[in-house]
Coordinates of C-alpha atoms in Angstrom, one line a residue:
Chain A
M1 CA 24.2 6.1 -13.2
K2 CA 22.0 3.0 -14.1
P3 CA 19.7 1.7 -11.3
L4 CA 20.1 -1.7 -10.0
I5 CA 16.6 -3.4 -10.8
F6 CA 15.3 -6.4 -9.0
D7 CA 12.4 -8.7 -9.8
L8 CA 9.9 -10.4 -7.4
D9 CA 11.8 -13.6 -7.1
Q10 CA 14.9 -11.9 -6.1
I11 CA 12.9 -9.8 -3.6
K12 CA 11.2 -13.1 -2.1
N13 CA 14.7 -14.7 -1.9
S14 CA 16.3 -11.8 -0.3
L15 CA 13.6 -11.8 2.4
K16 CA 14.6 -15.2 3.7
N17 CA 17.7 -13.4 5.1
L18 CA 16.1 -10.6 6.5
D19 CA 13.9 -9.7 9.7
P20 CA 11.2 -7.3 8.6
I21 CA 9.7 -7.2 12.0
K22 CA 13.0 -5.5 13.3
S23 CA 13.6 -3.3 10.6
I24 CA 9.9 -2.0 10.7
E25 CA 10.1 -1.7 14.6
E26 CA 13.2 0.6 14.1
G27 CA 11.2 2.5 11.5
F28 CA 8.2 3.2 13.7
I29 CA 10.5 4.4 16.3
A30 CA 12.2 6.8 14.1
Y31 CA 8.9 8.1 12.9
S32 CA 7.5 8.5 16.4
E33 CA 10.8 10.4 17.5
G34 CA 10.3 12.9 14.4
R35 CA 13.4 11.6 12.8
T36 CA 11.6 11.3 9.3
V37 CA 10.2 13.4 6.6
I38 CA 7.0 11.8 5.4
P39 CA 4.7 14.1 3.4
P40 CA 0.8 13.2 3.1
V41 CA 0.1 10.2 1.0
G42 CA -0.5 10.9 -2.6
E43 CA -3.7 9.1 -4.0
L44 CA -5.4 8.6 -7.3
L45 CA -9.1 7.1 -7.5
F46 CA -10.6 5.4 -10.4
K47 CA -14.2 4.6 -10.7
N48 CA -14.7 2.6 -13.7
P49 CA -13.4 -0.1 -12.9
P50 CA -13.1 0.9 -9.3
G51 CA -9.4 1.1 -8.1
D52 CA -6.8 3.2 -6.3
A53 CA -3.1 4.0 -6.5
H54 CA -1.3 5.4 -3.4
I55 CA 2.1 7.0 -3.5
K56 CA 3.9 6.8 -0.2
Y57 CA 7.3 8.4 0.2
G58 CA 9.8 10.0 2.6
Y59 CA 13.0 9.5 4.2
I60 CA 14.8 9.3 7.6
H61 CA 17.1 12.1 8.3
G62 CA 20.9 11.0 7.7
D63 CA 20.0 7.8 5.8
E64 CA 21.5 6.9 2.5
Y65 CA 18.2 6.7 0.6
Y66 CA 14.9 8.4 0.0
V67 CA 12.2 5.9 -1.1
V68 CA 9.1 6.4 -3.4
K69 CA 6.5 3.4 -3.2
I70 CA 3.5 3.2 -5.7
A71 CA 1.0 0.6 -5.1
S72 CA -2.3 -0.1 -6.8
G73 CA -5.4 -1.9 -5.7
F74 CA -8.0 -2.7 -8.4
Y75 CA -10.2 -5.3 -6.8
E76 CA -12.2 -6.2 -10.0
N77 CA -8.9 -7.6 -11.4
V78 CA -9.5 -11.1 -9.8
K79 CA -12.6 -11.6 -12.2
H80 CA -10.1 -11.4 -15.0
G81 CA -7.5 -13.7 -13.5
I82 CA -5.2 -10.7 -12.6
P83 CA -4.0 -10.0 -9.1
P84 CA -5.5 -7.0 -7.5
G85 CA -2.4 -5.2 -6.4
D86 CA 0.7 -4.1 -8.3
G87 CA 3.5 -1.7 -7.6
L88 CA 7.1 -1.0 -7.1
M89 CA 9.5 0.7 -4.6
L90 CA 12.2 3.3 -5.9
L91 CA 15.3 4.2 -4.1
F92 CA 17.2 7.4 -4.5
L93 CA 20.3 8.7 -3.0
Q94 CA 19.8 11.5 -0.5
R95 CA 23.1 13.2 -1.4
T96 CA 22.6 13.5 -5.1
G97 CA 19.0 12.6 -5.9
Q98 CA 20.2 9.8 -8.2
L99 CA 17.7 6.9 -8.8
T100 CA 19.9 3.8 -7.5
G101 CA 17.5 1.0 -7.2
I102 CA 14.0 -0.2 -8.4
L103 CA 12.2 -3.1 -6.7
L104 CA 9.7 -4.7 -8.9
D105 CA 7.9 -6.3 -6.1
E106 CA 4.2 -6.2 -7.7
G107 CA 2.9 -5.0 -4.3
Y108 CA 4.4 -7.9 -2.4
L109 CA 6.7 -5.8 -0.1
T110 CA 3.6 -3.7 0.9
N111 CA 2.0 -7.1 1.9
V112 CA 5.1 -8.0 4.0
R113 CA 5.4 -4.6 5.8
T114 CA 1.8 -4.5 6.4
A115 CA 1.9 -8.1 8.0
A116 CA 5.0 -7.2 9.8
A117 CA 3.4 -4.1 11.5
G118 CA 0.5 -6.5 12.6
A119 CA 3.0 -8.6 14.2
I120 CA 4.6 -5.6 15.9
A121 CA 1.1 -4.6 17.2
A122 CA 0.5 -7.9 18.6
K123 CA 3.9 -8.1 20.1
Y124 CA 3.3 -5.2 22.4
M125 CA -0.5 -5.0 22.8
A126 CA -1.7 -8.6 22.6
P127 CA -2.2 -10.5 25.9
G128 CA 0.4 -12.7 27.2
K129 CA -1.3 -16.1 26.0
I130 CA -3.1 -16.2 22.8
N131 CA -5.8 -18.9 22.8
R132 CA -7.0 -18.5 19.1
I133 CA -6.4 -16.0 16.5
G134 CA -9.6 -14.6 15.1
V135 CA -9.3 -13.3 11.4
F136 CA -11.7 -11.4 9.3
G137 CA -10.9 -11.5 5.7
T138 CA -9.7 -14.4 3.7
G139 CA -7.4 -12.4 1.4
V140 CA -3.7 -12.0 1.2
Q141 CA -3.4 -10.1 4.4
G142 CA -5.8 -12.4 6.2
Q143 CA -3.2 -15.1 5.5
M144 CA 0.0 -13.2 5.8
Q145 CA -0.9 -11.3 9.1
V146 CA -1.1 -14.8 10.8
Q147 CA 2.1 -16.1 9.2
Y148 CA 4.1 -13.0 10.6
L149 CA 2.6 -13.8 14.1
T150 CA 4.8 -16.9 14.1
K151 CA 7.5 -15.1 15.7
I152 CA 5.3 -13.5 18.3
T153 CA 3.1 -16.3 19.4
P154 CA 3.1 -20.1 19.5
C155 CA -0.7 -20.3 19.0
R156 CA -1.6 -22.0 15.6
H157 CA -5.4 -22.0 16.0
I158 CA -7.3 -19.8 13.6
M159 CA -10.9 -18.9 13.4
I160 CA -11.8 -17.5 10.0
W161 CA -14.6 -15.3 9.2
G162 CA -15.4 -14.9 5.4
Q163 CA -18.2 -13.5 3.2
D164 CA -19.3 -17.3 2.2
I165 CA -18.3 -20.7 3.0
D166 CA -16.4 -21.3 -0.3
E167 CA -14.1 -18.4 0.7
C168 CA -13.5 -19.8 4.2
S169 CA -13.0 -23.3 2.8
R170 CA -10.1 -22.1 0.3
Y171 CA -8.6 -20.1 3.3
K172 CA -8.8 -23.3 5.5
E173 CA -7.1 -25.5 3.0
K174 CA -4.3 -23.0 2.6
M175 CA -3.5 -22.3 6.0
E176 CA -3.9 -26.0 7.1
N177 CA -1.1 -26.8 4.4
L178 CA 0.9 -24.3 6.4
G179 CA 0.4 -26.2 9.7
Y180 CA -2.6 -24.2 11.3
S181 CA -5.7 -25.5 12.6
V182 CA -8.6 -23.5 11.0
T183 CA -12.3 -23.1 12.2
P184 CA -14.6 -21.3 9.6
T185 CA -17.4 -19.4 10.6
L186 CA -19.8 -16.7 9.0
D187 CA -20.8 -15.5 12.6
P188 CA -18.6 -12.4 13.9
E189 CA -19.8 -13.1 17.3
E190 CA -18.2 -16.5 17.3
I191 CA -14.7 -14.8 16.7
A192 CA -15.4 -12.2 19.4
E193 CA -16.4 -15.2 21.8
N194 CA -13.5 -17.5 21.0
C195 CA -10.5 -15.2 20.2
N196 CA -8.3 -12.8 22.2
L197 CA -6.4 -11.8 19.2
I198 CA -8.4 -10.4 16.4
I199 CA -7.3 -9.2 13.1
T200 CA -9.6 -7.4 10.7
A201 CA -8.3 -7.5 7.3
T202 CA -11.1 -6.5 4.9
P203 CA -12.1 -3.8 2.6
S204 CA -15.2 -3.3 4.6
T205 CA -17.1 0.1 4.7
K206 CA -19.5 -1.2 7.7
P207 CA -18.3 -2.4 11.1
L208 CA -17.7 -6.1 11.4
L209 CA -17.9 -6.5 15.2
K210 CA -20.5 -5.3 17.7
S211 CA -19.1 -3.5 20.9
E212 CA -21.0 -5.5 23.1
N213 CA -19.4 -8.7 22.1
I214 CA -15.9 -7.7 22.7
R215 CA -14.5 -9.4 25.9
P216 CA -11.9 -8.0 28.3
G217 CA -8.5 -9.3 27.4
T218 CA -9.0 -8.8 23.6
H219 CA -6.6 -7.3 21.3
I220 CA -7.8 -6.2 17.8
T221 CA -5.4 -5.2 15.0
A222 CA -7.5 -3.4 12.5
M223 CA -5.5 -3.2 9.4
G224 CA -8.0 -3.2 6.5
S225 CA -9.3 0.3 6.7
D226 CA -6.8 2.8 5.0
T227 CA -9.4 5.3 3.4
P228 CA -11.7 7.7 5.0
E229 CA -14.5 5.4 3.7
K230 CA -13.6 2.0 5.0
N231 CA -14.4 1.0 8.5
E232 CA -14.1 -2.3 10.2
L233 CA -14.8 -1.4 13.9
D234 CA -17.9 -0.1 15.5
P235 CA -16.7 3.3 17.0
L236 CA -18.2 2.1 20.2
I237 CA -15.4 -0.6 20.5
L238 CA -12.8 2.2 20.5
G239 CA -14.8 4.0 23.1
K240 CA -14.5 1.1 25.5
A241 CA -11.0 0.1 24.7
D242 CA -8.3 0.7 27.4
L243 CA -5.5 1.3 24.9
I244 CA -5.7 2.5 21.2
A245 CA -2.5 2.9 19.1
G246 CA -2.4 4.1 15.7
D247 CA 0.9 3.6 13.3
S248 CA 0.7 7.3 12.4
L249 CA -1.6 9.7 14.5
E250 CA -1.4 12.2 11.7
Q251 CA -2.8 9.8 9.1
C252 CA -5.2 8.5 11.6
R253 CA -6.6 11.9 11.9
T254 CA -7.9 11.6 8.2
R255 CA -8.5 7.9 7.6
G256 CA -9.0 4.4 9.3
E257 CA -10.8 3.4 12.7
I258 CA -9.5 6.2 14.7
F259 CA -10.7 8.8 12.4
K260 CA -14.2 7.2 12.3
A261 CA -14.4 7.0 16.1
V262 CA -13.1 10.4 16.4
S263 CA -15.7 11.8 13.9
T264 CA -18.6 9.9 15.7
G265 CA -17.4 11.5 18.9
E266 CA -16.8 8.1 20.7
I267 CA -13.2 9.0 21.3
S268 CA -11.1 12.3 21.1
M269 CA -7.7 12.6 19.3
K270 CA -6.0 13.0 22.8
Q271 CA -6.8 9.2 23.5
P272 CA -4.7 7.3 20.9
V273 CA -1.0 6.7 21.1
E274 CA 1.5 6.2 18.6
L275 CA 2.8 2.7 18.0
G276 CA 6.5 3.7 17.7
N277 CA 6.3 5.2 21.2
I278 CA 5.0 1.8 22.6
V279 CA 7.9 0.0 20.6
S280 CA 10.6 2.3 22.1
G281 CA 9.2 2.1 25.6
T282 CA 8.2 5.8 26.0
I283 CA 4.7 4.8 26.3
P284 CA 3.5 1.4 28.2
G285 CA 1.7 -1.1 25.9
R286 CA -0.8 -3.5 27.3
L287 CA -0.8 -3.2 31.3
S288 CA -2.8 -6.3 32.2
D289 CA -4.4 -9.4 30.7
D290 CA -8.0 -8.0 30.9
Q291 CA -7.4 -5.1 29.1
I292 CA -9.2 -4.3 25.7
T293 CA -6.5 -3.0 23.3
I294 CA -6.8 -1.9 19.6
A295 CA -4.1 -1.1 17.0
D296 CA -5.2 0.9 14.0
L297 CA -2.9 0.5 11.1
T298 CA -3.3 2.8 8.0
G299 CA 0.1 2.0 6.4
V300 CA 2.8 4.5 6.8
A301 CA 5.8 5.4 4.3
I302 CA 8.3 4.5 7.0
Q303 CA 7.4 0.8 6.5
D304 CA 7.9 1.2 2.8
I305 CA 11.2 2.8 3.5
Q306 CA 12.6 0.2 6.0
I307 CA 11.6 -2.8 4.0
S308 CA 12.9 -1.5 0.6
V309 CA 16.1 -0.3 2.1
A310 CA 16.7 -3.8 3.8
V311 CA 15.9 -5.6 0.8
F312 CA 17.9 -3.4 -1.7
N313 CA 20.9 -3.3 0.7
D314 CA 20.8 -7.2 0.8
L315 CA 20.5 -7.5 -3.0
K316 CA 22.9 -4.9 -3.9
S317 CA 25.6 -6.6 -1.9
K318 CA 25.1 -9.9 -3.5
D319 CA 24.9 -8.2 -7.0
K320 CA 28.3 -6.6 -6.4
G321 CA 29.7 -10.0 -5.2
E322 CA 28.7 -11.6 -8.4
V323 CA 30.2 -9.1 -10.8
Chain B
M1 CA 2.9 -8.7 -15.7
K2 CA 6.6 -7.5 -16.3
P3 CA 6.7 -3.8 -17.2
L4 CA 8.7 -2.8 -20.4
I5 CA 11.8 -0.8 -19.3
F6 CA 13.5 1.6 -21.6
D7 CA 16.7 3.5 -21.1
L8 CA 17.8 7.1 -22.1
D9 CA 19.1 6.1 -25.5
Q10 CA 16.1 4.5 -26.6
I11 CA 14.1 7.2 -25.4
K12 CA 16.0 9.8 -27.4
N13 CA 15.8 7.7 -30.4
S14 CA 11.9 7.3 -30.0
L15 CA 11.8 11.4 -29.7
K16 CA 12.9 11.7 -33.3
N17 CA 9.7 10.3 -34.5
L18 CA 7.6 12.4 -32.3
D19 CA 6.0 15.8 -32.0
P20 CA 6.2 16.7 -28.3
I21 CA 4.7 20.3 -28.8
K22 CA 1.5 18.7 -30.4
S23 CA 1.3 16.1 -27.7
I24 CA 1.8 18.7 -24.9
E25 CA -0.8 21.1 -26.6
E26 CA -3.4 18.4 -26.5
G27 CA -2.5 17.9 -22.9
F28 CA -2.8 21.5 -21.9
I29 CA -6.2 21.6 -23.6
A30 CA -7.5 18.6 -21.9
Y31 CA -6.1 20.1 -18.6
S32 CA -7.9 23.4 -19.0
E33 CA -11.0 21.6 -20.1
G34 CA -11.1 19.7 -16.7
R35 CA -10.8 16.3 -18.5
T36 CA -7.7 15.3 -16.1
V37 CA -7.1 14.3 -12.6
I38 CA -3.8 16.0 -11.2
P39 CA -3.4 15.9 -7.6
P40 CA -1.2 18.5 -6.0
V41 CA 2.6 18.0 -6.4
G42 CA 4.3 15.8 -3.9
E43 CA 7.6 17.2 -2.8
L44 CA 10.7 16.1 -0.9
L45 CA 13.2 18.7 0.2
F46 CA 16.8 18.3 1.4
K47 CA 19.0 20.7 3.1
N48 CA 22.7 19.2 3.2
P49 CA 23.3 19.1 0.4
P50 CA 20.5 21.1 -0.9
G51 CA 18.1 19.4 -3.2
D52 CA 14.6 18.5 -4.1
A53 CA 12.5 15.6 -5.5
H54 CA 9.3 16.3 -7.2
I55 CA 6.5 13.7 -7.9
K56 CA 3.9 14.7 -10.4
Y57 CA 1.2 12.3 -11.3
G58 CA -2.3 11.9 -12.8
Y59 CA -4.2 11.0 -15.7
I60 CA -6.7 11.8 -18.5
H61 CA -10.1 10.5 -18.1
G62 CA -10.6 7.6 -20.5
D63 CA -6.9 7.4 -21.4
E64 CA -5.2 3.8 -21.2
Y65 CA -2.5 5.0 -18.7
Y66 CA -2.0 6.8 -15.6
V67 CA 1.7 8.3 -15.0
V68 CA 3.9 9.0 -12.2
K69 CA 6.7 11.1 -12.8
I70 CA 9.6 11.5 -10.2
A71 CA 12.3 13.9 -10.8
S72 CA 15.2 15.2 -8.7
G73 CA 17.2 18.5 -8.7
F74 CA 20.6 18.4 -6.7
Y75 CA 22.4 21.5 -8.0
E76 CA 25.7 20.9 -6.3
N77 CA 26.1 17.5 -7.9
V78 CA 27.8 19.4 -10.8
K79 CA 30.8 20.0 -8.5
H80 CA 31.3 16.4 -8.4
G81 CA 30.7 15.7 -12.0
I82 CA 27.2 14.4 -11.6
P83 CA 24.2 15.5 -13.6
P84 CA 22.0 17.8 -11.4
G85 CA 18.8 16.2 -12.3
D86 CA 17.7 12.5 -12.3
G87 CA 14.3 10.7 -12.6
L88 CA 11.9 8.4 -14.3
M89 CA 8.4 8.0 -15.6
L90 CA 6.0 5.2 -14.8
L91 CA 3.0 4.2 -16.9
F92 CA 0.2 2.1 -15.1
L93 CA -3.0 0.8 -17.0
Q94 CA -6.0 2.6 -15.9
R95 CA -8.3 -0.4 -16.0
T96 CA -6.1 -2.6 -13.8
G97 CA -3.6 -0.6 -12.0
Q98 CA -0.6 -2.8 -13.6
L99 CA 2.7 -1.2 -13.9
T100 CA 3.3 -1.4 -17.7
G101 CA 6.2 0.7 -18.5
I102 CA 9.3 2.3 -17.0
L103 CA 11.0 5.0 -18.8
L104 CA 14.7 5.5 -17.2
D105 CA 14.8 8.9 -18.8
E106 CA 17.1 10.3 -16.2
G107 CA 15.2 13.6 -16.0
Y108 CA 15.6 14.2 -19.9
L109 CA 11.8 14.0 -20.7
T110 CA 11.1 16.6 -18.1
N111 CA 13.6 18.7 -20.1
V112 CA 11.8 18.0 -23.2
R113 CA 8.4 18.7 -21.9
T114 CA 9.5 21.9 -20.5
A115 CA 11.0 23.2 -23.5
A116 CA 7.9 22.1 -25.6
A117 CA 5.8 24.1 -23.1
G118 CA 8.1 27.3 -23.8
A119 CA 7.6 26.7 -27.6
I120 CA 3.9 26.5 -27.1
A121 CA 3.8 29.7 -25.1
A122 CA 5.8 31.4 -27.9
K123 CA 3.7 30.2 -30.6
Y124 CA 0.4 31.7 -29.1
M125 CA 1.7 34.6 -27.3
A126 CA 5.0 36.0 -28.8
P127 CA 4.7 38.8 -31.5
G128 CA 4.6 37.9 -35.2
K129 CA 8.2 38.6 -36.0
I130 CA 10.9 37.7 -33.5
N131 CA 13.9 39.9 -33.9
R132 CA 16.2 38.3 -31.4
I133 CA 15.6 35.8 -28.6
G134 CA 17.0 36.8 -25.2
V135 CA 17.9 34.0 -22.6
F136 CA 18.4 34.2 -19.0
G137 CA 20.4 31.2 -17.9
T138 CA 23.0 29.2 -19.7
G139 CA 21.9 25.7 -18.4
V140 CA 20.2 22.9 -20.2
Q141 CA 16.8 24.9 -20.2
G142 CA 18.6 27.9 -21.6
Q143 CA 19.6 25.9 -24.5
M144 CA 16.6 23.4 -24.9
Q145 CA 14.1 26.3 -24.8
V146 CA 15.8 27.9 -27.7
Q147 CA 16.1 24.7 -29.7
Y148 CA 12.4 23.8 -29.4
L149 CA 11.6 27.4 -30.7
T150 CA 12.8 26.2 -34.1
K151 CA 9.5 25.2 -35.2
I152 CA 7.9 28.2 -34.0
T153 CA 10.1 30.9 -35.4
P154 CA 13.0 31.3 -38.0
C155 CA 14.9 33.6 -35.7
R156 CA 18.4 32.0 -34.9
H157 CA 19.8 35.4 -33.0
I158 CA 20.3 34.8 -29.3
M159 CA 21.5 37.3 -26.8
I160 CA 22.5 35.3 -23.6
W161 CA 22.8 36.6 -20.0
G162 CA 24.8 34.5 -17.6
Q163 CA 26.4 35.0 -14.1
D164 CA 29.9 35.3 -15.6
I165 CA 31.7 35.6 -19.0
D166 CA 33.0 32.0 -18.9
E167 CA 29.4 30.7 -18.5
C168 CA 28.3 32.7 -21.3
S169 CA 31.2 31.8 -23.7
R170 CA 30.5 28.1 -23.1
Y171 CA 26.8 28.6 -24.0
K172 CA 27.9 30.6 -27.1
E173 CA 30.2 27.7 -28.3
K174 CA 27.5 25.2 -27.9
M175 CA 24.8 27.0 -29.5
E176 CA 26.9 28.2 -32.4
N177 CA 27.8 24.7 -33.1
L178 CA 24.0 24.3 -33.5
G179 CA 23.8 27.0 -35.9
Y180 CA 22.8 30.1 -34.0
S181 CA 24.5 33.5 -33.7
V182 CA 25.0 34.3 -29.9
T183 CA 25.5 37.6 -28.4
P184 CA 26.8 37.3 -24.6
T185 CA 25.9 40.0 -22.0
L186 CA 26.0 40.6 -18.3
D187 CA 23.7 43.5 -18.4
P188 CA 19.9 42.3 -18.2
E189 CA 19.0 45.7 -19.7
E190 CA 20.5 45.0 -22.9
I191 CA 18.4 41.8 -23.2
A192 CA 15.2 43.9 -22.7
E193 CA 16.3 46.6 -25.2
N194 CA 17.3 44.0 -28.0
C195 CA 15.1 41.3 -27.7
N196 CA 11.2 40.9 -28.1
L197 CA 11.2 37.2 -26.9
I198 CA 12.7 36.7 -23.8
I199 CA 13.0 33.4 -21.7
T200 CA 14.1 33.2 -18.3
A201 CA 15.5 29.9 -17.2
T202 CA 17.3 30.3 -13.9
P203 CA 16.8 29.2 -10.4
S204 CA 17.0 33.0 -9.2
T205 CA 15.1 34.1 -6.1
K206 CA 15.7 37.8 -7.1
P207 CA 14.1 39.4 -10.1
L208 CA 16.5 39.4 -13.2
L209 CA 14.6 42.3 -15.1
K210 CA 13.4 45.7 -14.2
S211 CA 9.9 46.7 -15.1
E212 CA 10.9 50.1 -16.7
N213 CA 13.1 48.3 -19.2
I214 CA 10.6 46.0 -20.8
R215 CA 9.3 47.6 -24.0
P216 CA 5.8 47.2 -25.7
G217 CA 5.8 44.2 -28.0
T218 CA 7.8 42.0 -25.7
H219 CA 6.8 38.4 -24.8
I220 CA 8.3 36.8 -21.7
T221 CA 8.4 33.2 -20.9
A222 CA 9.5 32.7 -17.2
M223 CA 10.1 28.9 -16.7
G224 CA 12.7 28.8 -13.9
S225 CA 10.5 29.5 -10.9
D226 CA 8.8 26.4 -9.7
T227 CA 8.9 26.9 -5.9
P228 CA 7.4 29.6 -3.7
E229 CA 10.8 31.1 -3.2
K230 CA 12.0 31.3 -6.6
N231 CA 11.5 34.4 -8.5
E232 CA 12.7 35.8 -12.0
L233 CA 10.3 38.7 -12.8
D234 CA 9.8 41.9 -10.9
P235 CA 6.0 41.6 -9.9
L236 CA 5.8 45.2 -11.5
I237 CA 6.2 43.6 -15.0
L238 CA 3.2 41.3 -14.5
G239 CA 1.5 44.5 -13.2
K240 CA 2.0 46.3 -16.7
A241 CA 1.5 43.1 -18.9
D242 CA -1.5 43.1 -21.1
L243 CA -1.9 39.3 -20.9
I244 CA -0.6 36.8 -18.4
A245 CA -1.0 33.0 -18.9
G246 CA 0.0 30.3 -16.5
D247 CA 0.2 26.5 -17.4
S248 CA -1.7 25.7 -14.5
L249 CA -3.6 28.4 -12.5
E250 CA -4.1 26.2 -9.4
Q251 CA -0.2 25.5 -9.3
C252 CA 0.2 29.4 -10.0
R253 CA -1.6 30.2 -6.8
T254 CA 1.2 28.8 -4.7
R255 CA 4.5 29.0 -6.8
G256 CA 6.1 30.9 -9.8
E257 CA 5.8 34.5 -11.0
I258 CA 2.0 34.9 -10.6
F259 CA 2.1 33.9 -7.1
K260 CA 4.8 36.3 -6.3
A261 CA 2.9 39.2 -8.2
V262 CA -0.4 38.2 -6.5
S263 CA 1.2 38.2 -3.2
T264 CA 2.7 41.5 -3.4
G265 CA -0.6 43.0 -4.7
E266 CA 0.4 43.9 -8.3
I267 CA -2.1 41.6 -9.7
S268 CA -5.3 39.6 -8.7
M269 CA -5.8 35.9 -9.6
K270 CA -8.6 36.9 -11.9
Q271 CA -6.2 38.4 -14.5
P272 CA -4.1 35.3 -15.4
V273 CA -5.4 33.0 -18.0
E274 CA -4.7 29.3 -18.4
L275 CA -2.3 28.4 -21.3
G276 CA -4.6 25.4 -22.4
N277 CA -7.6 27.8 -23.0
I278 CA -5.3 29.9 -25.4
V279 CA -4.2 26.8 -27.1
S280 CA -7.9 25.7 -27.6
G281 CA -8.9 29.1 -28.7
T282 CA -11.4 29.5 -26.1
I283 CA -9.5 32.8 -24.8
P284 CA -7.6 34.8 -27.4
G285 CA -3.7 34.7 -27.2
R286 CA -1.8 38.0 -28.3
L287 CA -4.0 40.7 -29.9
S288 CA -1.4 43.0 -31.4
D289 CA 2.3 43.3 -31.9
D290 CA 2.7 46.0 -29.2
Q291 CA 1.1 44.0 -26.2
I292 CA 3.4 42.9 -23.4
T293 CA 2.7 39.2 -22.7
I294 CA 4.0 36.9 -20.0
A295 CA 3.7 33.2 -19.7
D296 CA 4.6 31.5 -16.3
L297 CA 5.4 28.0 -16.5
T298 CA 5.5 25.8 -13.4
G299 CA 5.5 22.6 -15.0
V300 CA 2.3 20.3 -14.9
A301 CA 1.8 16.8 -14.5
I302 CA -0.1 16.9 -17.9
Q303 CA 3.0 17.5 -19.7
D304 CA 4.7 14.4 -18.1
I305 CA 1.7 12.3 -18.9
Q306 CA 1.6 13.4 -22.5
I307 CA 5.3 12.8 -23.2
S308 CA 5.7 9.7 -21.5
V309 CA 2.6 8.1 -23.2
A310 CA 3.8 9.4 -26.7
V311 CA 7.3 7.8 -26.0
F312 CA 6.1 4.6 -24.4
N313 CA 3.7 3.9 -27.1
D314 CA 6.2 4.5 -29.8
L315 CA 8.8 2.4 -28.0
K316 CA 6.1 -0.2 -27.2
S317 CA 5.2 -0.8 -30.7
K318 CA 8.7 -1.2 -31.9
D319 CA 9.4 -3.6 -29.0
K320 CA 6.6 -5.9 -30.1
G321 CA 7.8 -5.6 -33.7
E322 CA 11.0 -7.1 -32.7
V323 CA 9.8 -10.1 -30.7

């Protein structure tokens, strides 16, 4: 059997017909209900130049497919005019093991499913009225996380923090072209003061925000930290939060913000809940407008499974139609 | 960057120009010298119908590529006229993480690199003169292991053991068409009595051979057992062997014949040596014609890396030539 192979243009076109937030909500529920098989993430690290490749894979019991996703991140690529990320998603039939689909998404679907997870976290955990969206990081996720919030909140005001003014200006120009108003800052405190929905989307290994600056009624989605080394939030922030949710508590034991706060003793692993249990209603999300809530997103294979199956089924049906 | 994609026909054509045994010898040496990064095998298991998928991946320090191989085995497929194995190999650039090549080999390259490893084991460990090749298992590896021995020994006499006479007859017909003389048997003892090079290539979970039947001067390559459950050799055979080599001692700790013999206490993990160290000459192979030697092959990502890089570089050079 020859696999069907689709490229990035076809994948982007297909996404116009789809609702990734809904697909990934269903995935998080299946994951938290234990209806999935998701082995630990496979990882390759490189030093010179620095880079990493992650292999995320698994399946939902009873589904048609199992999925293997490979995504790379080589941040020095940008110096040479090459995108930092690349990758693909592979779909195999659960009944025969046959390779049935290849999505040459160049890492794009990883960006989509990550942004969709941020929107889901905000939907169930952010305060009812978002005044301003604070964003750390001017990269792809700094942009896409905001774009996927469109379905969750009418707020179009962004405060952006970057490493320098040039970076912030480029972000401002891009996002204003998309209809947002953007205020740049180099001072993290300003974000904490002005924004009640904050997204951290950096590869930082040092906390970006201080605990004393976080006001009641703030939700933070930390999605940049996906290794044991990376760290965007001061563990004290998790210590004072009213609600902490992780996308996968199993992964959060070994990487990300929850891992950091547990290893410094600010919280115990008993405190965080799993996002899928909030989505399903098994565990309540935000209870009042003055709670401090935190979502720690490390990126789970269930997101890759859901987004790739949705895109592949859509493209396959068209492909057959054209024959 | 669009990856170059090659299909099975192109891959089979390319192999005519290549020497997989040499490539994989170099790979085993690099592996045993610690010049590789090979994480533990990724695995997905399925129950209904039974099947498995293995992800093997890694790289040689300083090489151009890193490789991810996915291969599935669903043995009930044959009932429906579908091949039991499928898979592909992916090549990424170590300097940028970009996906540069996709080999849609449908599991074939896994068969080639496995058969080549068997030939390497025989080259360094089998007695000088092979009288007859004993084969357990009439499947693809039962055939390919023998074919790859062509470069190692002039012996063309096979004794084949299968589960029934029909299976053996089909094997006999195929292999006689390729110029071998084939004697079928349903009695494992006959193989032990008549063959001084024995290959076990079955998915058996119970030992095929009894220790008391193994004569001095016998070499056994056990390549069927690649999970903790599978087992082709009575642990007592390893207990009486003069030399035991594993393709990867790290993998042999948790799966295959060495694992089984260590867990029953017949041998300790100090006894087996690594095949790459025999190939490099660091450790001697067979010392005399009356030794009993055993190679335990669990299948290592270095084989996938070496075979895919050899095939891809060959096909890529032709592809450019045609543009």
